[in-house]
Short mmCIF file of C-alpha atoms in Angstrom, two decimals:
data_model
loop_
_atom_site.label_atom_id
_atom_site.label_comp_id
_atom_site.label_asym_id
_atom_site.label_seq_id
_atom_site.Cartn_x
_atom_site.Cartn_y
_atom_site.Cartn_z
CA MET A 24 0.00 0.00 0.00
CA PRO A 25 1.73 3.19 -1.11
CA LEU A 26 1.36 6.54 0.60
CA THR A 27 -1.61 8.16 -1.17
CA ASP A 28 -2.19 11.24 1.00
CA LEU A 29 -0.02 13.89 2.60
CA THR A 30 3.29 12.96 4.20
CA LEU A 31 3.59 12.64 7.97
CA ALA A 32 5.39 15.99 8.18
CA GLN A 33 2.61 17.64 6.19
CA CYS A 34 -0.07 16.01 8.36
CA LEU A 35 1.64 17.16 11.56
CA ALA A 36 1.69 20.72 10.22
CA LEU A 37 -1.89 20.56 8.89
CA ARG A 38 -4.36 23.08 10.28
CA PRO A 39 -7.48 22.76 8.11
CA ASP A 40 -10.06 25.53 8.03
CA LEU A 41 -13.37 23.65 8.12
CA ASP A 42 -16.78 25.19 7.46
CA GLU A 43 -18.70 25.10 10.73
CA PRO A 44 -22.47 25.77 10.90
CA ALA A 45 -23.32 28.79 13.04
CA ASP A 46 -26.03 26.80 14.81
CA LEU A 47 -24.04 23.59 15.36
CA ASP A 48 -24.27 23.71 19.15
CA ALA A 49 -27.95 24.65 19.14
CA PHE A 50 -28.69 21.86 16.67
CA TRP A 51 -27.19 19.21 18.92
CA GLU A 52 -28.55 20.67 22.14
CA GLN A 53 -32.07 20.46 20.74
CA THR A 54 -31.50 16.98 19.30
CA LEU A 55 -30.24 15.54 22.58
CA ARG A 56 -32.85 17.35 24.67
CA GLU A 57 -35.61 15.81 22.56
CA ALA A 58 -34.05 12.33 22.77
CA ARG A 59 -33.65 12.48 26.52
CA GLY A 60 -37.21 13.73 26.86
CA THR A 61 -38.74 10.69 25.16
CA GLY A 62 -38.58 8.70 28.38
CA GLY A 63 -38.01 5.00 28.76
CA ALA A 64 -35.39 3.18 30.77
CA PRO A 65 -32.49 1.00 29.58
CA GLY A 66 -32.98 -2.75 29.91
CA PHE A 67 -30.29 -5.28 30.91
CA THR A 68 -31.10 -8.99 30.54
CA PRO A 69 -28.56 -11.66 31.60
CA VAL A 70 -27.24 -13.87 28.80
CA ASP A 71 -25.59 -17.28 29.16
CA THR A 72 -22.49 -17.09 26.93
CA GLY A 73 -20.68 -20.16 28.27
CA LEU A 74 -17.96 -17.92 29.72
CA THR A 75 -17.20 -18.19 33.43
CA GLU A 76 -15.13 -15.04 33.98
CA VAL A 77 -17.38 -12.54 32.22
CA ALA A 78 -21.04 -11.79 32.94
CA THR A 79 -22.94 -10.53 29.89
CA TYR A 80 -26.22 -8.66 29.54
CA ASP A 81 -28.38 -8.05 26.49
CA VAL A 82 -28.88 -4.28 26.47
CA THR A 83 -31.72 -2.18 25.06
CA VAL A 84 -31.41 1.61 25.27
CA PRO A 85 -33.97 4.20 24.12
CA GLY A 86 -32.00 6.09 21.47
CA PHE A 87 -33.02 8.66 18.87
CA ALA A 88 -36.76 9.39 19.15
CA GLY A 89 -36.89 6.80 21.93
CA GLU A 90 -36.31 3.97 19.44
CA PRO A 91 -34.82 0.81 20.99
CA VAL A 92 -31.11 0.31 20.25
CA ARG A 93 -29.45 -2.98 21.14
CA GLY A 94 -26.07 -3.69 22.63
CA TRP A 95 -24.10 -5.76 25.13
CA LEU A 96 -22.83 -5.10 28.63
CA HIS A 97 -19.88 -7.22 29.77
CA LEU A 98 -18.76 -7.24 33.41
CA PRO A 99 -15.95 -9.09 35.18
CA ALA A 100 -17.74 -12.01 36.86
CA ARG A 101 -16.59 -11.25 40.40
CA ALA A 102 -16.10 -7.50 40.30
CA ASN A 103 -16.66 -5.45 43.44
CA GLY A 104 -17.81 -1.85 43.53
CA PRO A 105 -18.47 0.57 40.65
CA LEU A 106 -16.08 -0.04 37.77
CA GLY A 107 -14.38 2.04 35.19
CA CYS A 108 -16.24 1.55 31.91
CA VAL A 109 -15.32 1.43 28.23
CA VAL A 110 -18.20 2.25 25.85
CA GLU A 111 -17.40 0.99 22.35
CA PHE A 112 -18.84 2.01 19.00
CA LEU A 113 -18.42 -0.16 15.92
CA GLY A 114 -16.92 0.07 12.45
CA TYR A 115 -18.87 0.64 9.24
CA GLY A 116 -21.16 -2.27 8.42
CA ARG A 117 -20.54 -4.11 11.69
CA GLY A 118 -23.30 -4.96 14.15
CA ARG A 119 -23.00 -5.94 17.78
CA GLY A 120 -22.34 -9.58 16.88
CA LEU A 121 -22.60 -12.51 19.26
CA PRO A 122 -22.50 -11.96 23.03
CA HIS A 123 -19.21 -13.80 23.65
CA GLU A 124 -17.17 -12.12 20.89
CA GLN A 125 -15.84 -8.88 22.41
CA VAL A 126 -14.74 -9.40 26.00
CA LEU A 127 -11.24 -7.87 26.12
CA TRP A 128 -12.16 -4.93 28.34
CA ALA A 129 -14.16 -7.04 30.80
CA ASN A 130 -11.20 -9.40 31.08
CA ALA A 131 -9.07 -6.37 31.89
CA GLY A 132 -11.38 -5.58 34.82
CA TYR A 133 -13.68 -2.92 33.32
CA ALA A 134 -17.35 -2.71 32.50
CA HIS A 135 -17.66 -2.85 28.71
CA VAL A 136 -20.67 -1.57 26.77
CA VAL A 137 -20.96 -2.30 23.04
CA MET A 138 -23.52 -0.36 20.97
CA ASP A 139 -25.20 -1.89 17.98
CA THR A 140 -25.26 0.53 15.01
CA ARG A 141 -28.73 1.07 13.64
CA GLY A 142 -29.30 -0.35 10.17
CA GLN A 143 -25.91 -2.05 10.06
CA GLY A 144 -24.71 -5.58 10.70
CA TRP A 145 -23.99 -6.91 7.22
CA SER A 146 -20.17 -7.14 7.20
CA THR A 147 -18.11 -8.83 9.93
CA ALA A 148 -20.83 -9.15 12.60
CA GLY A 149 -24.63 -9.20 12.59
CA GLY A 150 -26.81 -6.46 14.04
CA ASP A 151 -30.20 -6.27 15.70
CA THR A 152 -31.22 -2.59 15.44
CA PRO A 153 -33.14 -1.29 12.40
CA ASP A 154 -32.95 2.25 11.09
CA THR A 155 -36.60 3.22 10.80
CA ALA A 156 -36.23 6.38 8.68
CA ALA A 157 -38.16 6.20 5.40
CA LEU A 158 -35.73 7.81 2.95
CA HIS A 159 -35.06 7.20 -0.71
CA GLY A 160 -32.74 8.25 -3.51
CA THR A 161 -29.51 7.56 -1.61
CA VAL A 162 -26.36 5.74 -2.63
CA PRO A 163 -26.19 2.29 -0.98
CA GLY A 164 -24.58 2.85 2.40
CA PHE A 165 -25.18 5.52 5.02
CA LEU A 166 -23.35 8.75 4.21
CA THR A 167 -26.03 10.02 1.80
CA ARG A 168 -29.01 8.76 3.81
CA GLY A 169 -30.97 11.94 4.56
CA VAL A 170 -28.19 14.13 3.17
CA GLU A 171 -30.53 16.83 1.89
CA ARG A 172 -31.37 18.08 5.39
CA PRO A 173 -29.39 17.96 8.68
CA HIS A 174 -32.42 16.87 10.71
CA ASP A 175 -32.88 13.84 8.43
CA HIS A 176 -29.28 12.67 8.26
CA TYR A 177 -28.46 9.15 9.33
CA TYR A 178 -25.60 10.13 11.64
CA ARG A 179 -27.82 12.50 13.59
CA ARG A 180 -29.67 9.38 14.70
CA VAL A 181 -26.49 7.36 15.30
CA PHE A 182 -24.72 10.06 17.34
CA THR A 183 -27.85 10.47 19.44
CA ASP A 184 -28.00 6.72 20.04
CA ALA A 185 -24.35 6.85 21.12
CA VAL A 186 -24.92 9.67 23.62
CA ARG A 187 -27.87 7.77 25.08
CA PHE A 188 -25.67 4.67 25.48
CA VAL A 189 -23.19 6.72 27.49
CA ASP A 190 -26.08 8.01 29.59
CA ALA A 191 -27.21 4.43 30.19
CA ALA A 192 -23.71 3.24 31.09
CA ARG A 193 -23.25 6.07 33.58
CA ALA A 194 -26.56 5.25 35.25
CA HIS A 195 -25.79 1.54 35.70
CA PRO A 196 -24.99 0.56 39.30
CA ALA A 197 -21.90 -1.40 38.25
CA VAL A 198 -20.34 1.68 36.59
CA ASP A 199 -18.52 4.62 38.10
CA PRO A 200 -20.03 7.51 36.11
CA ASP A 201 -16.84 9.57 36.48
CA ARG A 202 -14.68 6.85 34.89
CA VAL A 203 -16.23 6.30 31.47
CA VAL A 204 -14.05 6.07 28.36
CA VAL A 205 -15.45 5.97 24.80
CA THR A 206 -13.69 4.25 21.93
CA GLY A 207 -14.11 2.81 18.46
CA VAL A 208 -12.34 1.95 15.22
CA SER A 209 -13.07 3.75 11.93
CA GLN A 210 -16.78 4.67 12.04
CA GLY A 211 -16.64 3.85 15.75
CA GLY A 212 -13.75 6.27 16.17
CA GLY A 213 -15.71 9.03 14.50
CA ILE A 214 -18.72 8.31 16.72
CA ALA A 215 -16.45 8.37 19.79
CA LEU A 216 -15.11 11.78 18.80
CA ALA A 217 -18.60 13.11 18.26
CA VAL A 218 -19.71 11.81 21.65
CA ALA A 219 -16.64 13.38 23.25
CA GLY A 220 -17.78 16.74 21.92
CA LEU A 221 -21.39 16.23 22.98
CA VAL A 222 -21.02 14.70 26.45
CA PRO A 223 -19.14 16.58 29.15
CA GLY A 224 -17.24 14.85 31.91
CA LEU A 225 -15.92 11.79 30.11
CA ALA A 226 -12.76 10.26 31.56
CA GLY A 227 -11.17 9.54 28.18
CA VAL A 228 -11.57 9.04 24.43
CA MET A 229 -9.77 6.54 22.17
CA PRO A 230 -10.50 7.07 18.46
CA ASP A 231 -8.70 4.64 16.14
CA VAL A 232 -8.23 5.52 12.44
CA PRO A 233 -11.38 7.66 12.78
CA PHE A 234 -13.93 8.04 10.01
CA LEU A 235 -16.32 11.01 9.54
CA CYS A 236 -13.56 13.62 9.96
CA ASP A 237 -13.09 16.48 7.47
CA ILE A 238 -15.76 14.77 5.41
CA ARG A 239 -15.43 17.04 2.40
CA ARG A 240 -11.73 16.26 2.00
CA GLY A 241 -12.42 12.57 2.48
CA ALA A 242 -15.00 12.71 -0.32
CA THR A 243 -12.42 14.14 -2.72
CA ILE A 244 -9.38 11.96 -1.96
CA ALA A 245 -10.48 8.63 -0.42
CA ALA A 246 -9.69 5.74 -2.74
CA ARG A 247 -12.20 3.31 -1.24
CA PRO A 248 -15.71 3.47 0.30
CA PRO A 249 -17.47 4.73 2.34
CA CYS A 250 -16.38 8.31 1.49
CA THR A 251 -16.77 7.50 -2.20
CA GLU A 252 -20.53 7.28 -1.59
CA ILE A 253 -20.62 11.08 -1.48
CA ALA A 254 -18.79 11.48 -4.77
CA GLU A 255 -21.08 8.89 -6.35
CA TYR A 256 -24.14 10.82 -5.16
CA LEU A 257 -22.81 14.16 -6.41
CA ARG A 258 -21.78 12.66 -9.73
CA LEU A 259 -25.51 12.40 -10.45
CA HIS A 260 -26.86 15.32 -8.38
CA ARG A 261 -24.45 17.95 -9.71
CA ASP A 262 -26.51 20.84 -8.37
CA ARG A 263 -26.58 19.68 -4.74
CA THR A 264 -22.94 19.99 -3.70
CA ALA A 265 -23.42 22.94 -1.36
CA THR A 266 -26.49 21.35 0.26
CA VAL A 267 -24.77 17.99 0.77
CA PHE A 268 -21.68 19.40 2.45
CA ALA A 269 -23.73 21.82 4.52
CA THR A 270 -25.67 18.84 5.91
CA LEU A 271 -22.56 16.75 6.49
CA SER A 272 -20.91 19.58 8.45
CA TYR A 273 -23.39 18.92 11.27
CA VAL A 274 -22.03 15.38 11.70
CA ASP A 275 -18.36 16.06 10.98
CA ALA A 276 -16.47 14.56 13.91
CA ALA A 277 -13.56 16.95 13.44
CA LEU A 278 -15.88 19.88 14.20
CA LEU A 279 -17.50 18.20 17.20
CA ALA A 280 -14.11 17.08 18.54
CA ALA A 281 -13.13 20.73 19.07
CA ARG A 282 -15.72 20.80 21.88
CA ALA A 283 -14.21 17.81 23.72
CA THR A 284 -12.25 18.22 26.94
CA ALA A 285 -11.43 14.63 28.02
CA PRO A 286 -7.91 13.19 27.57
CA SER A 287 -7.61 11.33 24.26
CA LEU A 288 -5.49 8.66 22.64
CA PHE A 289 -5.67 8.74 18.83
CA SER A 290 -4.31 6.26 16.34
CA ILE A 291 -3.74 7.12 12.68
CA ALA A 292 -2.38 4.96 9.85
CA MET A 293 -0.43 6.69 7.11
CA MET A 294 -1.34 4.28 4.28
CA ASP A 295 -5.07 4.32 5.01
CA GLU A 296 -7.09 4.49 1.77
CA ILE A 297 -10.47 4.40 3.56
CA CYS A 298 -9.94 7.15 6.14
CA PRO A 299 -7.09 9.19 4.65
CA PRO A 300 -4.67 10.22 7.39
CA SER A 301 -5.03 13.94 6.68
CA THR A 302 -8.73 13.69 7.59
CA SER A 303 -7.94 11.98 10.89
CA PHE A 304 -5.24 14.57 11.61
CA ALA A 305 -7.86 17.29 11.05
CA ALA A 306 -9.73 15.90 14.06
CA TYR A 307 -6.56 15.39 16.06
CA HIS A 308 -5.38 18.98 15.57
CA ARG A 309 -8.79 20.42 16.37
CA TYR A 310 -9.39 18.21 19.39
CA GLY A 311 -10.22 20.39 22.40
CA GLY A 312 -8.74 18.34 25.24
CA PRO A 313 -5.36 16.81 26.10
CA LYS A 314 -4.24 14.42 23.38
CA ASP A 315 -1.85 11.60 22.73
CA LEU A 316 -1.22 10.02 19.34
CA ARG A 317 0.19 6.81 17.88
CA VAL A 318 1.03 6.89 14.18
CA TYR A 319 1.40 3.63 12.22
CA GLU A 320 3.43 4.60 9.18
CA PHE A 321 3.23 1.37 7.21
CA ASN A 322 -0.32 0.31 7.93
CA GLY A 323 -3.59 0.83 6.12
CA HIS A 324 -7.05 0.95 7.61
CA GLU A 325 -6.26 -1.96 9.92
CA GLY A 326 -4.21 0.56 11.90
CA GLY A 327 -2.34 -0.69 14.93
CA GLY A 328 -4.41 -3.83 15.46
CA GLY A 329 -3.39 -5.93 18.46
CA HIS A 330 -0.33 -3.78 19.06
CA HIS A 331 -2.54 -0.77 19.59
CA ARG A 332 -4.95 -2.69 21.83
CA ARG A 333 -1.97 -3.25 24.13
CA VAL A 334 -1.19 0.47 24.12
CA GLN A 335 -4.82 1.20 24.96
CA LEU A 336 -4.84 -1.24 27.88
CA ASP A 337 -1.90 0.55 29.44
CA TRP A 338 -3.37 3.98 28.70
CA VAL A 339 -6.76 3.19 30.23
CA ARG A 340 -5.19 1.62 33.32
CA ALA A 341 -3.07 4.71 33.92
CA LEU A 342 -6.03 6.99 33.22
CA LEU A 343 -8.54 5.28 35.48
CA THR A 344 -6.35 4.22 38.38
CA ALA A 345 -4.28 7.38 38.94
CA PRO A 346 -5.26 10.93 39.93
CA ARG A 347 -5.85 13.08 36.89
CA PRO A 348 -2.81 15.28 36.25
CA GLU A 349 -2.57 17.58 33.30
CA THR A 350 -2.02 15.28 30.33
CA PRO A 351 0.56 16.64 27.89
CA THR A 352 0.16 16.45 24.15
CA THR A 353 2.44 13.72 22.82
CA VAL A 354 3.00 12.07 19.47
CA SER A 355 4.53 8.63 18.96
CA VAL A 356 5.34 7.46 15.45
CA LEU A 357 5.74 3.70 15.49
CA HIS A 358 8.23 1.79 13.37
CA ASP A 359 10.48 4.76 12.55
CA PRO A 360 12.73 5.85 15.43
CA ARG A 361 13.83 8.93 13.52
CA LEU A 362 10.35 10.40 13.96
CA ALA A 363 9.54 9.23 17.48
#
């Protein structure tokens, strides 16, 4: 995989000027206020997974418009007291999967909440949450679903679901509401960044090779879907460019990340053809809180994989077990000691 975007030096110096809607904060305040006002309580039903060291619950949370969104809650089987919690959002096309599949964080001693992504679950893991919006005329996928109007856009519903999942995690008796970290890979990383900008008081944020950042640039340079969905849509609807990107600005994770204050650990891969590194760096540079970064120079969209999971385990342990000092901004470039 050759380098197809800016160089690392160019990405580190990048300071993109993104178009931000004047009513972005008001838009999301109203959206979340309406969602929280729909009522309904989260449900947690025990599930027998065959595992002895992890207790798992089938989760249903009232999300956007109060619609039920599914997920899993994993807890260490013999945990005592409120736990630190990792809330995880999933990559594009992936659903919540089977209840025994994602238990790393519970095995590390944390509560772990996994959110199903509405309308998805057709790639590497099945899903159980429909997207009920009746929309037509979109490119297959999700980026152009409701793209003519911010209130109709698919990711308005998804980001709202994600905020409501954090609300539900914080309210659970097994969770310490002051020690909640959000994370995700690709689409999940973009959702985590959006949540970080929309929910105050998070303990930490871990976006990996995040999608949904500097969406306009992604639509012009990404070599592979999903960003190509936008170009495909505009190839036909030549007169809608301004409308499309105005709508997408309301769900651009790089804009919402500027409102975040929690410590963060980013990962970015320099040979990523799906989420070009310059788009992820746009979110990193604009991020409003303390930030740490791992760069994987010779990886594509798989990013740091298991190596990065190990970095995250150490980072979360230090974050949730120690007093919170001021976290400096640091950058680590893996595999090239000249740039570390």
